[in-house]
Amino acid sequence: MTGQLLNLEKAKHRSGVLDSWMAGREGAIERAGLVALGENSSGSLSMGELANLLGAAHRSSSGSQVTAETGMRVSAAYGCMSLVAGAIATLPLGIYERKGNDRDSADHEYWWMLNEKASDGWTSAAAWESIILSKLSHGDGFGEWIRPSPFSNRVSGWKPLKRHTVQPFKDGKDVYYRITPDDGPTYVLDRADIIHLPSLGFDGLTSPSPLTYAALEAIGTALAAQEYTGRFLAGGGNFDYALKTASKLDKTQLEQLKASLIARAQNGGRGPLILSGGLEPAQLSVNSKDAEILATRLFTVEEICRIFGVPPFMVGHTTKTTSWGSGISEMGMGFVRYTLQRHLTPIAQEVNSKLWPVRQRYFVEHITAALEKGDIKARYDAYRTALGRAGEQPFMTTDEIRRQENLPPNATLNVNGGQSAEQPDETPGEQQETS
């Protein structure tokens, strides 16, 4: 009999149990992401789709299953995602108006929904944090623009969408999004009504999850190390052992040994073990030092931080020094430039293209000045230079500086004049006399 290789990827293999189970539940196929969401989709499953459904596709070499939910149980991953999502959610989103080659702050009605209240039940900070967290954990962050009517160009609010409720699909060259909410009927939205923030590896519809794609092995190893440490501590921190002897124990010695083992077990494994007849304990399990559990957990922290682009010291991993500089302003500028900017620019482009698709008069931009501020001495020295210290050309007024420090204008403030190097600053007495 001639043997044949079984090619599981050549054809789709139907699962009758899964088909019947999902056919009896509205929206189950779409939520599982098993088939392309066209109108005439079949209920058959490929082996890859079946593996995704059962979680086998996201199983690491350590045996731990890595998903968006289990990945967040690793403190390093949770710290990176909460840091990035929280920083972006709390940044003000300014609205500006183009005036030739210049710009000016605009008093626009969209400012409130982008910075304060997105919609009923959602503050803007909570909504942005939800979308960014979905992007970091699932690969794509989705939101919906709320309009007064289906034919209106004006936006009255917006809300985030759960990743498992959104499925993009193509109809010819057009992209649509099928929404299957947990508490309502399914509906389809055009691309103009959706906020879509993809991640690295975007194919035009969806993006791979950083947790289950790039960080699969690192998070799987971290989960396995956590489980091992938990089981070790649950067992009282004791290692498995055996008793060895060169002689043979008689019946009396065996009874005494049995009684000693039972007494130790009843005492939580912490009582003394009485050995006789030349018995000696021999360790069976590997201790944490030999297994390098601590070194493994420290290494996974660096791996996870590298994937999310977050310096380890910003999530509490301080075993190594940072190369970003020691000042607050240097760290803040490095965090904004190398970590946040790759998220801020796509957000601004997505908002601009959806809110003002034709008229390019207005645009949004995140205000990162608060994160890039230095210490108080460095700021005040810079302000003195901006006002024209030591004969330098001034380029800011006192009211502009006070606005940077969240202070109201002060018309009665005495201004120290330093017009030029030939006319140095007046002394305090002369300034008071002139006043």
GROMACS .gro file of C-alpha atoms in nm:
model
  435
    1MET     CA    1   0.000   0.000   0.000
    2THR     CA    2   0.144   0.333  -0.106
    3GLY     CA    3   0.152   0.596   0.170
    4GLN     CA    4   0.031   0.949   0.100
    5LEU     CA    5   0.114   1.268   0.283
    6LEU     CA    6  -0.181   1.445   0.447
    7ASN     CA    7  -0.178   1.809   0.339
    8LEU     CA    8  -0.399   1.993   0.587
    9GLU     CA    9  -0.346   2.330   0.422
   10LYS     CA   10  -0.444   2.227   0.069
   11ALA     CA   11  -0.816   2.221   0.134
   12LYS     CA   12  -1.052   2.346   0.397
   13HIS     CA   13  -1.164   2.084   0.649
   14ARG     CA   14  -1.514   2.113   0.789
   15SER     CA   15  -1.588   2.073   1.158
   16GLY     CA   16  -1.950   1.968   1.199
   17VAL     CA   17  -1.958   2.030   1.573
   18LEU     CA   18  -1.819   2.382   1.546
   19ASP     CA   19  -2.036   2.465   1.244
   20SER     CA   20  -2.355   2.364   1.422
   21TRP     CA   21  -2.258   2.542   1.742
   22MET     CA   22  -2.172   2.870   1.569
   23ALA     CA   23  -2.466   2.853   1.328
   24GLY     CA   24  -2.707   2.860   1.621
   25ARG     CA   25  -2.557   3.179   1.767
   26GLU     CA   26  -2.600   3.509   1.593
   27GLY     CA   27  -2.270   3.680   1.511
   28ALA     CA   28  -2.057   3.393   1.646
   29ILE     CA   29  -1.873   3.336   1.315
   30GLU     CA   30  -1.793   3.705   1.273
   31ARG     CA   31  -1.671   3.743   1.631
   32ALA     CA   32  -1.440   3.444   1.598
   33GLY     CA   33  -1.298   3.588   1.275
   34LEU     CA   34  -1.316   3.252   1.102
   35VAL     CA   35  -1.428   3.356   0.754
   36ALA     CA   36  -1.420   3.664   0.538
   37LEU     CA   37  -1.726   3.865   0.615
   38GLY     CA   38  -1.880   3.879   0.273
   39GLU     CA   39  -2.250   3.831   0.224
   40ASN     CA   40  -2.208   3.479   0.080
   41SER     CA   41  -1.959   3.324   0.323
   42SER     CA   42  -1.939   2.954   0.385
   43GLY     CA   43  -1.920   2.793   0.725
   44SER     CA   44  -1.615   2.574   0.652
   45LEU     CA   45  -1.296   2.606   0.857
   46SER     CA   46  -0.936   2.578   0.750
   47MET     CA   47  -0.678   2.425   0.981
   48GLY     CA   48  -0.525   2.766   1.046
   49GLU     CA   49  -0.864   2.911   1.141
   50LEU     CA   50  -0.939   2.613   1.362
   51ALA     CA   51  -0.601   2.653   1.534
   52ASN     CA   52  -0.673   3.020   1.601
   53LEU     CA   53  -1.011   2.930   1.747
   54LEU     CA   54  -0.864   2.669   1.980
   55GLY     CA   55  -0.570   2.889   2.080
   56ALA     CA   56  -0.304   2.653   1.944
   57ALA     CA   57  -0.168   2.916   1.704
   58HIS     CA   58  -0.062   3.137   1.995
   59ARG     CA   59   0.108   2.873   2.207
   60SER     CA   60   0.471   2.950   2.285
   61SER     CA   61   0.758   2.704   2.307
   62SER     CA   62   0.729   2.708   2.686
   63GLY     CA   63   0.376   2.569   2.658
   64SER     CA   64   0.203   2.887   2.776
   65GLN     CA   65  -0.082   3.016   2.563
   66VAL     CA   66  -0.029   3.383   2.478
   67THR     CA   67  -0.333   3.600   2.404
   68ALA     CA   68  -0.413   3.967   2.453
   69GLU     CA   69  -0.566   3.880   2.792
   70THR     CA   70  -0.292   3.649   2.922
   71GLY     CA   71  -0.020   3.881   2.791
   72MET     CA   72  -0.140   4.163   3.014
   73ARG     CA   73  -0.084   3.942   3.318
   74VAL     CA   74   0.289   3.992   3.269
   75SER     CA   75   0.383   4.301   3.466
   76ALA     CA   76   0.635   4.426   3.207
   77ALA     CA   77   0.379   4.410   2.923
   78TYR     CA   78   0.110   4.570   3.139
   79GLY     CA   79   0.352   4.844   3.245
   80CYS     CA   80   0.456   4.924   2.887
   81MET     CA   81   0.102   4.935   2.754
   82SER     CA   82  -0.035   5.138   3.044
   83LEU     CA   83   0.255   5.385   3.014
   84VAL     CA   84   0.213   5.442   2.640
   85ALA     CA   85  -0.168   5.442   2.641
   86GLY     CA   86  -0.188   5.663   2.950
   87ALA     CA   87   0.065   5.914   2.818
   88ILE     CA   88  -0.115   5.951   2.484
   89ALA     CA   89  -0.460   5.969   2.646
   90THR     CA   90  -0.357   6.257   2.872
   91LEU     CA   91  -0.187   6.466   2.602
   92PRO     CA   92  -0.394   6.766   2.487
   93LEU     CA   93  -0.499   6.752   2.122
   94GLY     CA   94  -0.478   7.105   1.985
   95ILE     CA   95  -0.680   7.230   1.688
   96TYR     CA   96  -0.509   7.481   1.459
   97GLU     CA   97  -0.607   7.689   1.158
   98ARG     CA   98  -0.383   7.736   0.857
   99LYS     CA   99  -0.321   8.095   0.752
  100GLY     CA  100  -0.090   8.083   0.454
  101ASN     CA  101   0.241   7.954   0.581
  102ASP     CA  102   0.148   8.030   0.941
  103ARG     CA  103  -0.077   7.865   1.195
  104ASP     CA  104  -0.300   7.991   1.470
  105SER     CA  105  -0.492   7.825   1.750
  106ALA     CA  106  -0.854   7.771   1.648
  107ASP     CA  107  -1.159   7.787   1.872
  108HIS     CA  108  -1.334   7.489   1.712
  109GLU     CA  109  -1.639   7.293   1.833
  110TYR     CA  110  -1.452   6.962   1.792
  111TRP     CA  111  -1.206   7.053   2.068
  112TRP     CA  112  -1.447   6.945   2.342
  113MET     CA  113  -1.510   6.595   2.208
  114LEU     CA  114  -1.138   6.535   2.137
  115ASN     CA  115  -1.013   6.656   2.475
  116GLU     CA  116  -1.294   6.640   2.732
  117LYS     CA  117  -1.600   6.427   2.654
  118ALA     CA  118  -1.604   6.193   2.354
  119SER     CA  119  -1.967   6.080   2.392
  120ASP     CA  120  -2.216   5.964   2.655
  121GLY     CA  121  -2.035   5.737   2.897
  122TRP     CA  122  -1.690   5.810   2.757
  123THR     CA  123  -1.449   6.083   2.856
  124SER     CA  124  -1.193   6.164   2.588
  125ALA     CA  125  -0.903   6.033   2.798
  126ALA     CA  126  -1.077   5.700   2.863
  127ALA     CA  127  -1.175   5.662   2.496
  128TRP     CA  128  -0.823   5.735   2.367
  129GLU     CA  129  -0.674   5.498   2.624
  130SER     CA  130  -0.911   5.222   2.515
  131ILE     CA  131  -0.823   5.260   2.147
  132ILE     CA  132  -0.446   5.274   2.207
  133LEU     CA  133  -0.463   4.974   2.442
  134SER     CA  134  -0.649   4.777   2.174
  135LYS     CA  135  -0.382   4.873   1.921
  136LEU     CA  136  -0.100   4.759   2.150
  137SER     CA  137  -0.264   4.434   2.257
  138HIS     CA  138  -0.464   4.324   1.949
  139GLY     CA  139  -0.281   4.508   1.671
  140ASP     CA  140  -0.568   4.740   1.569
  141GLY     CA  141  -0.756   5.009   1.757
  142PHE     CA  142  -1.106   5.095   1.636
  143GLY     CA  143  -1.347   5.378   1.710
  144GLU     CA  144  -1.668   5.509   1.555
  145TRP     CA  145  -1.750   5.866   1.460
  146ILE     CA  146  -2.101   5.960   1.575
  147ARG     CA  147  -2.294   6.180   1.332
  148PRO     CA  148  -2.634   6.349   1.375
  149SER     CA  149  -2.760   6.161   1.068
  150PRO     CA  150  -2.620   5.916   0.811
  151PHE     CA  151  -2.600   6.198   0.555
  152SER     CA  152  -2.431   6.458   0.776
  153ASN     CA  153  -2.066   6.561   0.738
  154ARG     CA  154  -2.057   6.697   1.092
  155VAL     CA  155  -1.936   6.481   1.381
  156SER     CA  156  -2.106   6.515   1.719
  157GLY     CA  157  -1.894   6.264   1.910
  158TRP     CA  158  -1.703   5.936   1.894
  159LYS     CA  159  -1.662   5.616   2.090
  160PRO     CA  160  -1.411   5.328   2.100
  161LEU     CA  161  -1.504   4.983   1.972
  162LYS     CA  162  -1.396   4.647   2.110
  163ARG     CA  163  -1.161   4.467   1.878
  164HIS     CA  164  -1.360   4.144   1.862
  165THR     CA  165  -1.672   4.334   1.749
  166VAL     CA  166  -1.507   4.486   1.437
  167GLN     CA  167  -1.421   4.298   1.121
  168PRO     CA  168  -1.291   4.489   0.814
  169PHE     CA  169  -1.369   4.345   0.472
  170LYS     CA  170  -1.337   4.452   0.110
  171ASP     CA  171  -1.608   4.495  -0.148
  172GLY     CA  172  -1.414   4.549  -0.467
  173LYS     CA  173  -1.169   4.828  -0.392
  174ASP     CA  174  -1.373   4.974  -0.107
  175VAL     CA  175  -1.314   4.881   0.257
  176TYR     CA  176  -1.605   4.847   0.499
  177TYR     CA  177  -1.628   4.756   0.864
  178ARG     CA  178  -1.884   4.514   1.003
  179ILE     CA  179  -1.969   4.593   1.365
  180THR     CA  180  -2.121   4.322   1.583
  181PRO     CA  181  -2.187   4.482   1.922
  182ASP     CA  182  -2.246   4.272   2.231
  183ASP     CA  183  -2.588   4.428   2.293
  184GLY     CA  184  -2.732   4.505   1.950
  185PRO     CA  185  -2.775   4.403   1.587
  186THR     CA  186  -2.491   4.391   1.336
  187TYR     CA  187  -2.435   4.692   1.111
  188VAL     CA  188  -2.181   4.799   0.847
  189LEU     CA  189  -1.996   5.132   0.838
  190ASP     CA  190  -1.800   5.306   0.567
  191ARG     CA  191  -1.432   5.383   0.617
  192ALA     CA  192  -1.516   5.752   0.670
  193ASP     CA  193  -1.713   5.666   0.985
  194ILE     CA  194  -1.440   5.457   1.150
  195ILE     CA  195  -1.128   5.546   1.345
  196HIS     CA  196  -0.871   5.282   1.257
  197LEU     CA  197  -0.525   5.285   1.416
  198PRO     CA  198  -0.318   4.995   1.273
  199SER     CA  199   0.015   4.860   1.396
  200LEU     CA  200   0.335   4.742   1.228
  201GLY     CA  201   0.255   4.482   0.961
  202PHE     CA  202  -0.074   4.640   0.844
  203ASP     CA  203  -0.197   4.466   0.526
  204GLY     CA  204  -0.475   4.709   0.437
  205LEU     CA  205  -0.735   4.543   0.659
  206THR     CA  206  -0.582   4.429   0.988
  207SER     CA  207  -0.249   4.418   1.173
  208PRO     CA  208  -0.079   4.141   1.373
  209SER     CA  209  -0.086   4.172   1.750
  210PRO     CA  210   0.248   4.276   1.905
  211LEU     CA  211   0.173   4.046   2.198
  212THR     CA  212   0.097   3.729   2.002
  213TYR     CA  213   0.336   3.795   1.712
  214ALA     CA  214   0.656   3.970   1.818
  215ALA     CA  215   0.639   3.906   2.193
  216LEU     CA  216   0.503   3.551   2.175
  217GLU     CA  217   0.810   3.373   2.312
  218ALA     CA  218   0.910   3.646   2.556
  219ILE     CA  219   0.565   3.663   2.715
  220GLY     CA  220   0.525   3.285   2.702
  221THR     CA  221   0.853   3.245   2.889
  222ALA     CA  222   0.749   3.508   3.143
  223LEU     CA  223   0.416   3.334   3.202
  224ALA     CA  224   0.588   2.997   3.247
  225ALA     CA  225   0.836   3.150   3.493
  226GLN     CA  226   0.550   3.309   3.688
  227GLU     CA  227   0.362   2.980   3.705
  228TYR     CA  228   0.674   2.792   3.818
  229THR     CA  229   0.745   3.050   4.088
  230GLY     CA  230   0.383   3.037   4.204
  231ARG     CA  231   0.382   2.659   4.230
  232PHE     CA  232   0.715   2.665   4.413
  233LEU     CA  233   0.591   2.916   4.670
  234ALA     CA  234   0.258   2.734   4.704
  235GLY     CA  235   0.452   2.426   4.805
  236GLY     CA  236   0.614   2.614   5.090
  237GLY     CA  237   0.930   2.692   4.897
  238ASN     CA  238   1.051   2.331   4.935
  239PHE     CA  239   1.225   2.129   4.668
  240ASP     CA  240   1.134   1.773   4.577
  241TYR     CA  241   1.370   1.527   4.736
  242ALA     CA  242   1.441   1.156   4.773
  243LEU     CA  243   1.588   0.952   5.058
  244LYS     CA  244   1.885   0.732   4.982
  245THR     CA  245   2.084   0.482   5.188
  246ALA     CA  246   2.346   0.219   5.121
  247SER     CA  247   2.183  -0.035   5.355
  248LYS     CA  248   1.844  -0.202   5.357
  249LEU     CA  249   1.580  -0.076   5.602
  250ASP     CA  250   1.394  -0.325   5.815
  251LYS     CA  251   1.022  -0.313   5.886
  252THR     CA  252   1.056  -0.110   6.206
  253GLN     CA  253   1.267   0.156   6.039
  254LEU     CA  254   1.021   0.179   5.750
  255GLU     CA  255   0.733   0.232   5.994
  256GLN     CA  256   0.926   0.504   6.173
  257LEU     CA  257   1.009   0.674   5.844
  258LYS     CA  258   0.645   0.659   5.734
  259ALA     CA  259   0.528   0.812   6.062
  260SER     CA  260   0.786   1.090   6.029
  261LEU     CA  261   0.678   1.171   5.671
  262ILE     CA  262   0.309   1.179   5.770
  263ALA     CA  263   0.380   1.408   6.062
  264ARG     CA  264   0.580   1.643   5.840
  265ALA     CA  265   0.302   1.652   5.578
  266GLN     CA  266   0.039   1.728   5.843
  267ASN     CA  267   0.256   2.018   5.962
  268GLY     CA  268   0.256   2.183   5.620
  269GLY     CA  269   0.588   2.035   5.515
  270ARG     CA  270   0.781   2.242   5.767
  271GLY     CA  271   0.832   1.994   6.051
  272PRO     CA  272   1.161   1.812   6.111
  273LEU     CA  273   1.220   1.489   5.924
  274ILE     CA  274   1.369   1.219   6.148
  275LEU     CA  275   1.608   0.998   5.952
  276SER     CA  276   1.762   0.670   6.072
  277GLY     CA  277   1.934   0.370   5.922
  278GLY     CA  278   2.183   0.584   5.728
  279LEU     CA  279   1.916   0.772   5.525
  280GLU     CA  280   2.027   1.091   5.351
  281PRO     CA  281   1.813   1.342   5.156
  282ALA     CA  282   1.886   1.392   4.786
  283GLN     CA  283   1.741   1.689   4.595
  284LEU     CA  284   1.540   1.600   4.283
  285SER     CA  285   1.414   1.933   4.149
  286VAL     CA  286   1.638   2.210   4.020
  287ASN     CA  287   1.659   2.513   4.247
  288SER     CA  288   1.580   2.861   4.121
  289LYS     CA  289   1.946   2.962   4.108
  290ASP     CA  290   2.046   2.666   3.891
  291ALA     CA  291   1.743   2.718   3.665
  292GLU     CA  292   1.826   3.092   3.634
  293ILE     CA  293   1.463   3.182   3.697
  294LEU     CA  294   1.547   3.531   3.818
  295ALA     CA  295   1.778   3.599   3.523
  296THR     CA  296   1.514   3.470   3.283
  297ARG     CA  297   1.249   3.701   3.424
  298LEU     CA  298   1.484   4.000   3.404
  299PHE     CA  299   1.567   3.913   3.043
  300THR     CA  300   1.200   3.890   2.945
  301VAL     CA  301   1.144   4.240   3.085
  302GLU     CA  302   1.405   4.380   2.848
  303GLU     CA  303   1.264   4.182   2.555
  304ILE     CA  304   0.909   4.306   2.614
  305CYS     CA  305   1.026   4.666   2.660
  306ARG     CA  306   1.223   4.643   2.335
  307ILE     CA  307   0.914   4.534   2.143
  308PHE     CA  308   0.700   4.820   2.274
  309GLY     CA  309   0.981   5.075   2.240
  310VAL     CA  310   0.976   5.165   2.609
  311PRO     CA  311   1.302   5.210   2.805
  312PRO     CA  312   1.316   4.950   3.085
  313PHE     CA  313   1.382   5.212   3.351
  314MET     CA  314   1.040   5.369   3.280
  315VAL     CA  315   0.866   5.049   3.396
  316GLY     CA  316   1.077   5.003   3.708
  317HIS     CA  317   1.360   4.793   3.559
  318THR     CA  318   1.659   4.985   3.694
  319THR     CA  319   1.937   4.725   3.679
  320LYS     CA  320   2.099   4.912   3.391
  321THR     CA  321   2.152   5.281   3.335
  322THR     CA  322   1.972   5.467   3.059
  323SER     CA  323   2.145   5.628   2.762
  324TRP     CA  324   1.875   5.894   2.727
  325GLY     CA  325   2.044   6.139   2.962
  326SER     CA  326   1.995   6.204   3.329
  327GLY     CA  327   1.776   6.514   3.315
  328ILE     CA  328   1.397   6.512   3.320
  329SER     CA  329   1.376   6.708   2.995
  330GLU     CA  330   1.614   6.467   2.815
  331MET     CA  331   1.412   6.165   2.927
  332GLY     CA  332   1.084   6.333   2.834
  333MET     CA  333   1.207   6.438   2.490
  334GLY     CA  334   1.347   6.089   2.423
  335PHE     CA  335   1.019   5.925   2.527
  336VAL     CA  336   0.817   6.156   2.303
  337ARG     CA  337   1.056   6.134   2.008
  338TYR     CA  338   1.127   5.761   1.998
  339THR     CA  339   0.823   5.601   2.166
  340LEU     CA  340   0.516   5.824   2.147
  341GLN     CA  341   0.572   5.994   1.812
  342ARG     CA  342   0.515   5.673   1.615
  343HIS     CA  343   0.166   5.664   1.770
  344LEU     CA  344   0.089   6.038   1.775
  345THR     CA  345   0.148   6.098   1.404
  346PRO     CA  346  -0.093   5.821   1.285
  347ILE     CA  347  -0.358   5.948   1.530
  348ALA     CA  348  -0.333   6.304   1.398
  349GLN     CA  349  -0.341   6.188   1.036
  350GLU     CA  350  -0.643   5.965   1.099
  351VAL     CA  351  -0.836   6.243   1.275
  352ASN     CA  352  -0.748   6.502   1.010
  353SER     CA  353  -0.847   6.278   0.720
  354LYS     CA  354  -1.183   6.189   0.876
  355LEU     CA  355  -1.293   6.522   1.028
  356TRP     CA  356  -1.178   6.745   0.739
  357PRO     CA  357  -1.152   6.519   0.431
  358VAL     CA  358  -1.186   6.799   0.173
  359ARG     CA  359  -1.125   7.137   0.334
  360GLN     CA  360  -0.770   7.146   0.467
  361ARG     CA  361  -0.822   7.461   0.671
  362TYR     CA  362  -0.806   7.298   1.013
  363PHE     CA  363  -0.580   7.029   1.152
  364VAL     CA  364  -0.503   6.870   1.489
  365GLU     CA  365  -0.170   6.814   1.660
  366HIS     CA  366  -0.076   6.677   2.001
  367ILE     CA  367   0.076   6.923   2.246
  368THR     CA  368   0.379   6.749   2.396
  369ALA     CA  369   0.533   7.050   2.571
  370ALA     CA  370   0.431   6.925   2.915
  371LEU     CA  371   0.632   6.603   2.874
  372GLU     CA  372   0.934   6.788   2.737
  373LYS     CA  373   0.961   7.048   3.010
  374GLY     CA  374   1.287   7.060   3.201
  375ASP     CA  375   1.337   7.140   3.566
  376ILE     CA  376   1.235   7.481   3.697
  377LYS     CA  377   1.586   7.631   3.681
  378ALA     CA  378   1.636   7.527   3.318
  379ARG     CA  379   1.293   7.663   3.221
  380TYR     CA  380   1.347   7.997   3.390
  381ASP     CA  381   1.689   8.038   3.227
  382ALA     CA  382   1.528   7.971   2.889
  383TYR     CA  383   1.255   8.226   2.963
  384ARG     CA  384   1.516   8.489   3.049
  385THR     CA  385   1.681   8.428   2.714
  386ALA     CA  386   1.343   8.452   2.539
  387LEU     CA  387   1.281   8.791   2.699
  388GLY     CA  388   1.610   8.928   2.567
  389ARG     CA  389   1.860   8.875   2.846
  390ALA     CA  390   2.204   9.038   2.811
  391GLY     CA  391   2.117   9.228   2.496
  392GLU     CA  392   1.986   8.929   2.301
  393GLN     CA  393   1.698   8.974   2.062
  394PRO     CA  394   1.371   8.889   2.248
  395PHE     CA  395   1.121   8.656   2.081
  396MET     CA  396   0.858   8.612   2.357
  397THR     CA  397   0.652   8.841   2.577
  398THR     CA  398   0.581   8.801   2.946
  399ASP     CA  399   0.220   8.707   2.875
  400GLU     CA  400   0.332   8.430   2.636
  401ILE     CA  401   0.565   8.294   2.902
  402ARG     CA  402   0.295   8.311   3.167
  403ARG     CA  403   0.067   8.117   2.934
  404GLN     CA  404   0.331   7.842   2.914
  405GLU     CA  405   0.320   7.820   3.294
  406ASN     CA  406  -0.063   7.819   3.303
  407LEU     CA  407  -0.075   8.169   3.451
  408PRO     CA  408  -0.312   8.451   3.347
  409PRO     CA  409  -0.181   8.770   3.184
  410ASN     CA  410  -0.059   9.042   3.421
  411ALA     CA  411  -0.073   9.394   3.282
  412THR     CA  412   0.082   9.551   3.595
  413LEU     CA  413   0.394   9.333   3.587
  414ASN     CA  414   0.717   9.535   3.580
  415VAL     CA  415   0.922   9.439   3.275
  416ASN     CA  416   1.300   9.460   3.307
  417GLY     CA  417   1.427   9.621   2.986
  418GLY     CA  418   1.743   9.478   2.833
  419GLN     CA  419   1.733   9.634   2.488
  420SER     CA  420   2.097   9.592   2.392
  421ALA     CA  421   2.442   9.518   2.521
  422GLU     CA  422   2.532   9.890   2.504
  423GLN     CA  423   2.231   9.972   2.726
  424PRO     CA  424   2.244   9.716   3.004
  425ASP     CA  425   1.955   9.634   3.232
  426GLU     CA  426   1.852   9.904   3.475
  427THR     CA  427   1.920   9.849   3.839
  428PRO     CA  428   1.616   9.778   4.056
  429GLY     CA  429   1.630  10.132   4.201
  430GLU     CA  430   1.642  10.299   3.860
  431GLN     CA  431   1.364  10.076   3.731
  432GLN     CA  432   1.142  10.170   4.025
  433GLU     CA  433   1.219  10.541   3.973
  434THR     CA  434   1.138  10.517   3.603
  435SER     CA  435   0.816  10.341   3.688
   0.00000   0.00000   0.00000
